[in-house]
């Protein structure tokens, strides 16, 4: 039995599956993982992405933050890929109880997933820091300079910047889902971003499956490791159910 068939067998057997994913899930939709292409950013930005995407930078150099944000973080034409669609199908089949994602692109919901815990927020939600009025990602994309509310307040994306804490309700929901899982699938993440990666510590309910092109710190205790593209892996495995 090859690895795809092994994964399909686990999907048939388990009833409380949780998927934990990172940037590699969305690269097949054309959204780059900025960690792997820092050199491109250094060509036109005077600061590394981690500094630009920090709370301090947002507060002190808001216009430069938005120049980078519009250019490198908003991919509003991106569509769900085979991985997103396979996970939505698993949920529809009553197999998948939750998606826990580090991504901020909203593609899991666009594919049809309902139970999604967005650890780092979403570019699709934006709000005025003064009056809390909501704005769309399109509003931000088509603004110039620092986007401002009608009340004069600065609009901020509902994404977790460096130096900011994760939303406690989102984390608690993700922890409960992972604790209750009988199969945890981790995909498209090197498990190098904390505190998000630390959520795996709450899992003890069964097999661990890793789908990632490179090694991760969890490889040593995984039951099944697949190095192929995640869309291909999940698409093929779900098609066998």
CSV table of N, CA and C in Angstrom, one decimal, residues 99-109 116-125 158 160 166-167 170-171 174:
chain,number,residue,atom,x,y,z
A,99,UNK,N,-10.4,23.0,10.8
A,99,UNK,CA,-9.1,23.4,10.2
A,99,UNK,C,-8.5,24.5,11.1
A,100,UNK,N,-7.3,24.3,11.4
A,100,UNK,CA,-6.5,25.3,12.2
A,100,UNK,C,-5.4,25.8,11.3
A,101,UNK,N,-5.5,27.1,10.9
A,101,UNK,CA,-4.6,27.6,9.9
A,101,UNK,C,-3.8,28.8,10.4
A,102,UNK,N,-2.6,28.9,9.9
A,102,UNK,CA,-1.7,30.1,10.2
A,102,UNK,C,-1.9,31.1,9.1
A,103,UNK,N,-2.6,30.7,8.0
A,103,UNK,CA,-2.8,31.6,6.9
A,103,UNK,C,-3.9,32.7,7.1
A,104,UNK,N,-3.7,33.8,6.4
A,104,UNK,CA,-4.6,34.9,6.6
A,104,UNK,C,-5.4,35.3,5.3
A,105,UNK,N,-5.5,34.3,4.4
A,105,UNK,CA,-6.0,34.6,3.0
A,105,UNK,C,-7.5,34.2,2.9
A,106,UNK,N,-8.1,33.5,3.8
A,106,UNK,CA,-9.5,33.2,3.8
A,106,UNK,C,-9.9,32.1,2.7
A,107,UNK,N,-8.9,31.4,2.2
A,107,UNK,CA,-9.2,30.4,1.1
A,107,UNK,C,-9.9,29.2,1.6
A,108,UNK,N,-9.6,28.8,2.9
A,108,UNK,CA,-10.4,27.6,3.4
A,108,UNK,C,-11.9,27.9,3.4
A,109,UNK,N,-12.3,29.1,3.8
A,109,UNK,CA,-13.7,29.4,3.8
A,109,UNK,C,-14.2,29.5,2.4
A,116,UNK,N,-13.2,26.8,10.9
A,116,UNK,CA,-11.8,27.3,10.6
A,116,UNK,C,-11.4,28.2,11.7
A,117,UNK,N,-10.2,27.8,12.3
A,117,UNK,CA,-9.6,28.7,13.3
A,117,UNK,C,-8.4,29.4,12.7
A,118,UNK,N,-8.6,30.7,12.5
A,118,UNK,CA,-7.5,31.5,11.9
A,118,UNK,C,-6.6,32.1,12.9
A,119,UNK,N,-5.5,31.4,13.2
A,119,UNK,CA,-4.7,31.8,14.3
A,119,UNK,C,-4.1,33.2,14.1
A,120,UNK,N,-3.8,33.6,12.9
A,120,UNK,CA,-3.2,34.9,12.6
A,120,UNK,C,-4.1,35.9,12.0
A,121,UNK,N,-5.4,35.6,12.1
A,121,UNK,CA,-6.4,36.6,11.6
A,121,UNK,C,-6.6,36.4,10.1
A,122,UNK,N,-7.2,37.5,9.5
A,122,UNK,CA,-7.5,37.5,8.1
A,122,UNK,C,-7.4,38.8,7.4
A,123,UNK,N,-6.8,38.9,6.2
A,123,UNK,CA,-6.8,40.1,5.5
A,123,UNK,C,-8.2,40.6,5.0
A,124,UNK,N,-9.1,39.7,5.1
A,124,UNK,CA,-10.5,40.0,4.6
A,124,UNK,C,-11.2,40.9,5.6
A,125,UNK,N,-10.7,40.9,6.8
A,125,UNK,CA,-11.4,41.8,7.9
A,125,UNK,C,-10.5,42.9,8.2
A,158,UNK,N,-7.2,43.0,10.3
A,158,UNK,CA,-7.4,42.1,11.5
A,158,UNK,C,-6.5,40.9,11.3
A,160,UNK,N,-2.7,39.2,12.9
A,160,UNK,CA,-1.8,39.3,14.1
A,160,UNK,C,-0.4,39.6,13.6
A,166,UNK,N,-2.0,36.2,20.1
A,166,UNK,CA,-3.1,35.6,19.3
A,166,UNK,C,-4.4,35.8,20.1
A,167,UNK,N,-5.5,35.7,19.3
A,167,UNK,CA,-6.8,35.9,19.9
A,167,UNK,C,-7.1,34.7,20.8
A,170,UNK,N,-9.9,32.2,19.7
A,170,UNK,CA,-9.4,31.4,18.5
A,170,UNK,C,-8.5,30.3,19.0
A,171,UNK,N,-7.5,30.6,19.8
A,171,UNK,CA,-6.6,29.6,20.4
A,171,UNK,C,-7.3,28.6,21.2
A,174,UNK,N,-9.1,26.2,18.9
A,174,UNK,CA,-8.1,25.3,18.2
A,174,UNK,C,-7.6,24.2,19.1
